[in-house]
Tab-separated table of C-alpha atoms in Angstrom:
chain	number	residue	atom	x	y	z
A	277	MET	CA	-15.606	-38.690	-30.598
A	278	LYS	CA	-14.454	-35.729	-28.098
A	279	LYS	CA	-11.140	-35.110	-27.809
A	280	ARG	CA	-9.240	-35.161	-24.442
A	281	ILE	CA	-7.832	-31.797	-23.107
A	282	LYS	CA	-4.320	-32.596	-21.934
A	283	ILE	CA	-3.846	-30.295	-18.845
A	284	ASN	CA	-0.325	-28.873	-18.343
A	285	LYS	CA	1.276	-31.058	-15.556
A	286	THR	CA	4.330	-28.229	-14.618
A	287	ILE	CA	1.561	-25.526	-14.151
A	288	ILE	CA	-0.665	-27.449	-12.089
A	289	PHE	CA	2.311	-29.122	-10.295
A	290	CYS	CA	3.748	-25.401	-9.768
A	291	LEU	CA	-0.174	-24.468	-8.449
A	292	PHE	CA	-0.006	-27.060	-5.926
A	293	ILE	CA	3.861	-26.132	-4.518
A	294	PHE	CA	2.026	-22.523	-4.162
A	295	TYR	CA	-0.927	-24.046	-2.270
A	296	LEU	CA	1.107	-25.733	0.304
A	297	ILE	CA	3.305	-22.496	0.722
A	298	SER	CA	0.091	-20.693	0.865
A	299	ILE	CA	-1.093	-22.183	3.611
A	300	LEU	CA	2.167	-22.905	5.937
A	301	SER	CA	2.813	-19.389	5.652
A	302	ILE	CA	-0.739	-17.764	6.780
A	303	SER	CA	-0.783	-20.302	9.254
A	304	SER	CA	2.410	-19.184	11.124
A	305	THR	CA	1.108	-15.438	11.381
A	306	LEU	CA	-2.030	-15.783	12.548
A	307	ASN	CA	0.114	-15.872	16.608
A	308	TYR	CA	0.278	-11.851	14.708
A	309	LEU	CA	-3.784	-11.341	13.542
A	310	PRO	CA	-6.984	-11.167	15.735
A	311	GLU	CA	-8.335	-14.001	16.540
A	312	THR	CA	-11.355	-13.566	14.264
A	313	LEU	CA	-8.644	-14.103	11.456
A	314	ASN	CA	-8.226	-17.663	12.609
A	315	ASN	CA	-9.962	-18.959	9.559
A	316	LEU	CA	-7.382	-17.367	7.046
A	317	VAL	CA	-6.069	-20.883	6.371
A	318	ILE	CA	-9.657	-22.559	5.349
A	319	LYS	CA	-10.889	-20.289	3.647
A	320	GLN	CA	-7.463	-19.389	1.650
A	321	THR	CA	-8.216	-23.446	0.740
A	322	ILE	CA	-11.967	-22.594	-0.211
A	323	PHE	CA	-10.545	-20.276	-2.570
A	324	TYR	CA	-7.952	-22.556	-4.123
A	325	ILE	CA	-10.353	-25.243	-3.927
A	326	LEU	CA	-13.081	-22.506	-5.770
A	327	GLY	CA	-9.998	-21.676	-8.075
A	328	ILE	CA	-9.660	-25.215	-9.734
A	329	ILE	CA	-13.025	-25.757	-10.368
A	330	LEU	CA	-12.646	-22.451	-12.465
A	331	ILE	CA	-9.620	-23.336	-14.137
A	332	PHE	CA	-11.811	-26.338	-15.947
A	333	ILE	CA	-14.675	-24.435	-16.926
A	334	MET	CA	-11.724	-21.674	-18.105
A	335	ILE	CA	-9.768	-24.426	-20.180
A	336	ASN	CA	-13.417	-25.463	-21.582
A	337	ILE	CA	-15.076	-22.379	-22.527
A	338	ASP	CA	-14.527	-20.644	-26.116
A	339	LEU	CA	-11.733	-18.199	-25.373
A	340	ASN	CA	-12.690	-16.170	-28.732
A	341	ILE	CA	-16.491	-15.334	-27.088
A	342	LEU	CA	-14.131	-13.406	-24.489
A	343	ILE	CA	-12.165	-12.104	-26.442
A	344	ASN	CA	-15.030	-9.824	-28.598
A	345	LYS	CA	-16.896	-9.758	-25.248
A	346	ALA	CA	-13.910	-7.888	-23.388
A	347	LYS	CA	-15.256	-4.282	-24.134
A	348	TYR	CA	-18.076	-5.138	-22.426
A	349	ILE	CA	-16.285	-6.914	-19.471
A	350	TYR	CA	-13.935	-4.327	-19.286
A	351	LEU	CA	-17.123	-1.773	-18.921
A	352	LEU	CA	-18.488	-3.603	-16.205
A	353	ASN	CA	-15.067	-3.455	-14.382
A	354	VAL	CA	-15.544	0.342	-14.637
A	355	PHE	CA	-18.278	0.800	-13.547
A	356	LEU	CA	-17.529	-1.649	-10.141
A	357	LEU	CA	-14.419	0.284	-9.610
A	358	LEU	CA	-16.782	4.094	-9.896
A	359	LEU	CA	-19.266	2.488	-7.612
A	360	VAL	CA	-16.750	0.981	-4.944
A	361	LEU	CA	-15.333	4.606	-4.505
A	362	LEU	CA	-19.369	5.411	-3.532
A	363	ILE	CA	-20.320	2.264	-1.836
A	364	GLY	CA	-17.481	0.463	-0.615
A	365	THR	CA	-15.659	-0.699	2.217
A	366	GLU	CA	-13.006	1.196	3.638
A	367	THR	CA	-10.410	-0.462	5.051
A	368	ASN	CA	-7.024	1.704	6.704
A	369	GLY	CA	-8.345	4.429	4.841
A	370	ILE	CA	-8.487	2.616	1.332
A	371	LYS	CA	-11.954	2.365	-0.444
A	372	ALA	CA	-11.301	-0.316	-2.593
A	373	TRP	CA	-13.425	-3.626	-1.537
A	374	PHE	CA	-16.892	-4.934	-1.504
A	375	TYR	CA	-18.288	-6.644	1.625
A	376	ILE	CA	-20.403	-9.125	0.393
A	377	PRO	CA	-21.399	-11.744	3.421
A	378	ILE	CA	-20.521	-15.443	3.868
A	379	PHE	CA	-17.824	-15.059	1.107
A	380	GLY	CA	-16.596	-11.976	2.113
A	381	SER	CA	-14.229	-9.069	0.753
A	382	PHE	CA	-14.124	-8.396	-3.389
A	383	GLN	CA	-12.324	-6.488	-4.748
A	384	PRO	CA	-12.577	-4.969	-8.686
A	385	SER	CA	-9.230	-3.443	-9.253
A	386	GLU	CA	-7.818	-7.214	-9.332
A	387	PHE	CA	-10.304	-8.493	-11.561
A	388	MET	CA	-9.804	-5.248	-14.093
A	389	LYS	CA	-6.001	-6.665	-14.469
A	390	ILE	CA	-7.936	-9.420	-16.377
A	391	SER	CA	-10.920	-7.333	-18.747
A	392	LEU	CA	-7.821	-5.233	-19.359
A	393	ILE	CA	-5.763	-7.633	-20.771
A	394	LEU	CA	-8.731	-9.227	-22.835
A	395	TYR	CA	-9.370	-5.781	-24.001
A	396	LEU	CA	-6.117	-4.338	-24.970
A	397	GLY	CA	-5.751	-7.832	-26.786
A	398	ASN	CA	-8.049	-7.142	-28.760
A	399	ILE	CA	-7.990	-3.703	-29.902
A	400	ILE	CA	-4.350	-4.124	-30.521
A	401	ASN	CA	-4.576	-7.179	-32.827
A	402	LYS	CA	-7.595	-5.058	-35.143
A	403	ASN	CA	-5.232	-2.313	-35.319
A	404	ARG	CA	-1.969	-4.491	-36.042
A	405	LYS	CA	-4.570	-6.434	-38.609
A	406	ASN	CA	-5.938	-2.693	-40.083
A	407	GLU	CA	-1.915	-1.880	-40.162
A	408	GLN	CA	-3.326	1.529	-38.403
A	409	SER	CA	-0.344	4.298	-37.608
A	410	ASP	CA	1.320	3.401	-33.809
A	411	LEU	CA	-0.320	6.869	-32.280
A	412	ASN	CA	-3.573	5.924	-33.125
A	413	LEU	CA	-2.881	2.266	-31.116
A	414	ILE	CA	-0.997	4.317	-28.559
A	415	ILE	CA	-3.908	6.937	-27.910
A	416	LYS	CA	-6.743	4.115	-27.494
A	417	CYS	CA	-4.991	1.311	-25.969
A	418	LEU	CA	-3.457	4.840	-22.874
A	419	ILE	CA	-7.241	5.870	-22.791
A	420	ILE	CA	-8.210	2.891	-22.075
A	421	THR	CA	-5.517	1.939	-19.495
A	422	LEU	CA	-6.043	5.787	-17.754
A	423	ILE	CA	-10.260	5.019	-16.714
A	424	PRO	CA	-9.438	2.470	-14.535
A	425	SER	CA	-5.875	3.417	-13.730
A	426	ILE	CA	-8.005	7.260	-12.423
A	427	LEU	CA	-9.913	5.098	-10.268
A	428	THR	CA	-8.017	3.133	-8.829
A	429	PHE	CA	-5.895	5.969	-7.599
A	430	LEU	CA	-8.715	7.617	-6.032
A	431	GLU	CA	-9.218	4.135	-3.843
A	432	PRO	CA	-6.063	5.088	-3.388
A	433	ASP	CA	-4.128	1.872	-5.225
A	434	THR	CA	-0.914	2.582	-6.024
A	435	GLY	CA	0.482	-0.226	-6.774
A	436	ALA	CA	-2.624	-1.864	-9.134
A	437	VAL	CA	-2.023	1.466	-11.226
A	438	ILE	CA	1.255	0.588	-11.600
A	439	VAL	CA	0.656	-3.151	-12.468
A	440	TYR	CA	-1.928	-1.788	-15.591
A	441	PHE	CA	0.714	0.411	-16.908
A	442	VAL	CA	3.383	-2.230	-16.545
A	443	ILE	CA	0.604	-4.873	-19.140
A	444	LEU	CA	0.063	-1.569	-21.671
A	445	ILE	CA	3.916	-1.224	-21.969
A	446	VAL	CA	4.443	-5.023	-22.243
A	447	MET	CA	1.699	-5.641	-24.663
A	448	LEU	CA	2.180	-2.567	-26.428
A	449	PHE	CA	5.784	-3.564	-27.140
A	450	VAL	CA	4.681	-7.006	-28.070
A	451	SER	CA	2.577	-5.475	-30.836
A	452	GLY	CA	5.666	-4.112	-32.166
A	453	ILE	CA	5.371	-0.497	-32.263
A	454	ASN	CA	8.345	2.112	-33.087
A	455	LEU	CA	10.624	2.139	-30.446
A	456	LYS	CA	10.533	5.870	-30.962
A	457	TRP	CA	7.312	6.122	-28.793
A	458	PHE	CA	8.637	4.648	-26.309
A	459	ILE	CA	11.277	7.099	-25.563
A	460	TYR	CA	8.545	10.189	-25.997
A	461	PHE	CA	6.920	8.532	-23.160
A	462	ILE	CA	9.771	7.881	-20.952
A	463	PHE	CA	11.166	11.678	-20.945
A	464	LEU	CA	7.680	12.903	-20.736
A	465	GLY	CA	7.095	10.682	-17.559
A	466	ILE	CA	10.442	11.720	-16.257
A	467	LEU	CA	9.300	15.200	-16.766
A	468	GLY	CA	5.702	14.731	-14.663
A	469	ILE	CA	7.567	12.904	-11.854
A	470	GLY	CA	10.559	15.525	-11.632
A	471	SER	CA	7.777	17.717	-11.283
A	472	ILE	CA	5.517	16.192	-8.784
A	473	LEU	CA	8.640	15.322	-6.586
A	474	TYR	CA	9.753	18.955	-7.308
A	475	LEU	CA	6.360	20.001	-5.728
A	476	TYR	CA	6.573	17.531	-2.942
A	477	LEU	CA	10.142	18.241	-1.475
A	478	TYR	CA	9.988	22.003	-2.193
A	479	LYS	CA	6.566	23.915	-2.042
A	480	GLN	CA	5.029	20.989	0.464
A	481	ASP	CA	1.937	22.910	0.792
A	482	LEU	CA	1.094	23.239	-2.298
A	483	PHE	CA	1.516	20.213	-3.298
A	484	ILE	CA	-0.777	18.824	-1.115
A	485	ASN	CA	-3.544	21.491	-1.920
A	486	ILE	CA	-3.320	20.129	-5.588
A	487	PHE	CA	-2.423	16.733	-4.723
A	488	GLY	CA	-3.946	15.676	-1.568
A	489	SER	CA	-2.504	14.189	1.760
A	490	SER	CA	-2.981	10.952	0.714
A	491	LEU	CA	-0.382	11.161	-2.429
A	492	PHE	CA	1.807	12.957	-0.269
A	493	TYR	CA	1.752	9.830	2.429
A	494	ARG	CA	2.550	7.384	-0.712
A	495	LEU	CA	5.487	9.591	-1.225
A	496	ASP	CA	6.584	9.750	2.637
A	497	ARG	CA	6.878	5.382	2.205
A	498	LEU	CA	8.610	5.891	-1.155
A	499	PHE	CA	10.939	8.006	0.660
A	500	ASP	CA	10.998	5.248	3.391
A	501	PHE	CA	11.714	2.732	1.312
A	502	ILE	CA	14.848	5.159	0.036
A	503	ASN	CA	16.492	5.596	3.310
A	504	LEU	CA	15.925	2.658	4.257
A	505	SER	CA	13.013	3.809	7.550
A	506	GLY	CA	9.829	2.678	8.485
A	507	MET	CA	9.207	0.032	11.058
A	508	GLN	CA	7.071	-2.336	8.218
A	509	LEU	CA	10.640	-2.352	6.385
A	510	ASN	CA	12.976	-2.548	9.339
A	511	ASN	CA	11.269	-5.591	10.564
A	512	SER	CA	11.020	-7.440	7.876
A	513	ILE	CA	14.597	-7.232	6.600
A	514	ILE	CA	15.056	-8.347	10.566
A	515	SER	CA	12.865	-11.816	10.354
A	516	ILE	CA	14.619	-12.272	6.806
A	517	SER	CA	17.756	-11.767	7.748
A	518	SER	CA	18.089	-13.840	11.216
A	519	SER	CA	16.159	-16.758	9.590
A	520	GLY	CA	19.101	-18.544	8.256
A	521	ILE	CA	19.743	-21.643	6.265
A	522	PHE	CA	16.416	-23.485	7.471
A	523	GLY	CA	14.023	-20.616	9.430
A	524	HIS	CA	12.998	-19.652	12.530
A	525	GLY	CA	10.343	-22.760	11.845
A	526	ILE	CA	6.309	-23.032	11.368
A	527	ASN	CA	4.667	-21.091	13.435
A	528	ASN	CA	7.155	-18.701	14.707
A	529	ILE	CA	7.713	-15.827	13.118
A	530	PRO	CA	10.292	-13.737	15.592
A	531	ILE	CA	9.000	-9.959	15.644
A	532	TYR	CA	5.808	-8.610	13.840
A	533	PHE	CA	5.542	-6.236	10.926
A	534	PRO	CA	2.020	-5.107	9.570
A	535	GLU	CA	0.305	-7.342	6.366
A	536	LEU	CA	2.358	-10.595	7.396
A	537	GLN	CA	-0.316	-12.436	5.554
A	538	THR	CA	-0.583	-10.488	2.672
A	539	ASP	CA	1.721	-7.486	0.929
A	540	PHE	CA	4.410	-9.497	3.148
A	541	ILE	CA	3.732	-12.695	2.596
A	542	PHE	CA	7.598	-13.771	1.698
A	543	ALA	CA	9.382	-12.347	4.597
A	544	SER	CA	6.468	-14.134	6.973
A	545	PHE	CA	7.425	-17.240	4.637
A	546	THR	CA	11.310	-16.501	4.819
A	547	SER	CA	11.082	-16.312	8.536
A	548	CYS	CA	9.667	-19.783	9.212
A	549	PHE	CA	12.036	-21.675	6.524
A	550	GLY	CA	15.085	-19.966	5.897
A	551	LEU	CA	17.106	-19.571	3.024
A	552	LEU	CA	16.300	-23.178	1.925
A	553	GLY	CA	12.283	-22.284	1.818
A	554	SER	CA	12.637	-19.053	-0.166
A	555	ILE	CA	15.049	-20.758	-2.385
A	556	ILE	CA	12.582	-23.521	-2.960
A	557	LEU	CA	9.491	-20.739	-3.547
A	558	ILE	CA	11.291	-18.920	-6.362
A	559	MET	CA	12.283	-22.358	-7.975
A	560	ALA	CA	8.888	-22.509	-8.136
A	561	ILE	CA	8.094	-19.814	-9.937
A	562	PHE	CA	10.540	-19.920	-12.012
A	563	ILE	CA	9.736	-22.969	-13.489
A	564	PHE	CA	6.132	-21.226	-13.334
A	565	ASP	CA	6.852	-18.446	-15.360
A	566	LYS	CA	9.152	-19.934	-17.943
A	567	GLU	CA	6.360	-22.624	-18.649
A	568	ILE	CA	3.899	-19.654	-19.429
A	569	ILE	CA	6.688	-18.136	-21.582
A	570	ASN	CA	7.461	-21.114	-23.669
A	571	ILE	CA	3.486	-21.537	-24.271
A	572	ALA	CA	3.631	-17.938	-25.520
A	573	LYS	CA	6.903	-18.802	-27.777
A	574	ASN	CA	4.828	-21.689	-29.497
A	575	LYS	CA	1.166	-19.298	-30.397
A	576	LYS	CA	1.697	-17.723	-34.033
A	577	GLU	CA	-1.573	-16.695	-33.188
A	578	ASN	CA	-1.186	-12.738	-32.930
A	579	ILE	CA	-3.649	-11.719	-30.403
A	580	TYR	CA	-3.126	-14.699	-28.137
A	581	LYS	CA	0.617	-13.394	-28.311
A	582	TYR	CA	-0.858	-10.378	-26.743
A	583	ILE	CA	-2.557	-11.451	-23.912
A	584	LEU	CA	-0.153	-13.793	-22.836
A	585	SER	CA	2.549	-11.164	-23.025
A	586	GLY	CA	0.029	-9.129	-20.558
A	587	ILE	CA	-0.798	-12.312	-18.173
A	588	CYS	CA	3.000	-12.855	-18.719
A	589	SER	CA	3.927	-9.135	-17.357
A	590	VAL	CA	1.279	-9.202	-14.674
A	591	LEU	CA	2.933	-12.315	-12.791
A	592	ILE	CA	6.554	-11.557	-13.393
A	593	TYR	CA	6.447	-7.367	-12.301
A	594	GLN	CA	4.300	-8.651	-9.284
A	595	GLN	CA	6.461	-11.413	-8.283
A	596	ILE	CA	9.612	-9.128	-8.746
A	597	GLN	CA	8.269	-5.981	-6.886
A	598	ASN	CA	6.536	-8.008	-4.363
A	599	ILE	CA	9.629	-9.936	-3.283
A	600	SER	CA	12.186	-7.088	-3.883
A	601	MET	CA	9.353	-5.008	-1.731
A	602	THR	CA	9.955	-6.918	1.670
A	603	ILE	CA	13.888	-6.856	1.318
A	604	GLY	CA	14.373	-3.017	0.608
A	605	LEU	CA	15.436	-3.417	-2.783
A	606	LEU	CA	12.178	-1.566	-4.636
A	607	PRO	CA	9.178	0.731	-2.738
A	608	ILE	CA	6.656	-0.491	-0.645
A	609	THR	CA	3.443	-0.574	-3.114
A	610	GLY	CA	0.830	-3.117	-1.872
A	611	ILE	CA	1.471	-5.462	-4.215
A	612	THR	CA	0.553	-9.298	-3.286
A	613	LEU	CA	2.326	-12.175	-4.401
A	614	PRO	CA	0.600	-14.404	-6.573
A	615	PHE	CA	-1.164	-17.439	-5.386
A	616	ILE	CA	1.036	-16.879	-2.127
A	617	SER	CA	-0.439	-13.969	-0.497
A	618	TYR	CA	-4.051	-13.937	1.197
A	619	GLY	CA	-6.771	-12.985	-0.461
A	620	GLY	CA	-9.471	-13.988	-2.350
A	621	SER	CA	-9.650	-11.646	-5.046
A	622	SER	CA	-5.770	-12.036	-6.006
A	623	LEU	CA	-6.206	-15.288	-5.800
A	624	ILE	CA	-8.857	-16.200	-7.942
A	625	SER	CA	-8.139	-12.992	-10.385
A	626	PHE	CA	-4.723	-15.254	-10.827
A	627	ILE	CA	-6.434	-18.515	-11.266
A	628	ILE	CA	-8.472	-17.270	-14.233
A	629	LEU	CA	-5.745	-16.163	-16.257
A	630	ILE	CA	-3.927	-19.208	-15.352
A	631	GLY	CA	-7.142	-20.855	-16.850
A	632	ILE	CA	-6.855	-18.371	-19.906
A	633	VAL	CA	-3.272	-19.595	-19.928
A	634	LEU	CA	-4.426	-23.457	-20.859
A	635	ASN	CA	-7.357	-22.274	-23.020
A	636	ILE	CA	-5.173	-20.992	-25.473
A	637	GLN	CA	-2.140	-24.008	-24.460
A	638	LYS	CA	-5.195	-26.503	-25.741
A	639	ASN	CA	-6.088	-24.392	-29.084
A	640	LYS	CA	-3.860	-25.614	-32.053
């Protein structure tokens, strides 16, 4: 008799809470959006329904097949990142999407996170089993991460590039490599960033000739954060700080700011539901993340630990980055809030990751 698979009720319950918060938040932004986007609530609901179906599919597949084929999944995603630069749809100066009739836009960089986690997990696991050197492992993993990072940077999408390197750093740390390598790379990173900032501040013409105007604009956004200037950030802070304990009410965001249904969804939700609403959301996020961390802690198989550490790193980084950038604590990098922000590619990619988590949990 086939053993019945137990579903983690805490994770599923948190996903239901996220769905409600997402729908309420997106619905509240429609007053500021064009009439052509009035179907966002319906589309987000469809994405969630599709996501729940994918979770049950992911739970019931043999995860080892995905892990063993991770190299080919990774190469497919690299090909899609290259293809999107050639024939992708450009929106707001960013060429990061394929437009698919009926289904809408598809963003390859969101799915690269999945393939990168699986492939890096596979590489790290083989390296540790064969007792190869730390330097050999670092070089392999760095090359694997740099290829999609360069392609994604050219879109340009700096936020996704940062996510790729967060995955790399956390997974290497969990693999147990010598900490001296982190010190070396931190030093090289500081040296590289310092050189770029010097050119940006004192040799701007040379900077644009070398790196182009796109990176110059992105650094401008960084300095907007440092100076707490810029309409998007200012209006977001005004909207949040004026919401009080209970907020302005559903569908009653007091002031407009760009990307209020995607990158700045936390500001939209807090504006409507105030401090109480934001506490409920953050508590749900905390319970959700803690449950996944507990699953990782209870797994003895190294390959699963590496994969789960990569998934945790994406979730926690994007949650902290997204919430912090809406209140001026971190730079604006175009990062979505997992499960809350509108977007099919983002939502489906994170739900696939949760399907992997639940699949790992069922394996004794």
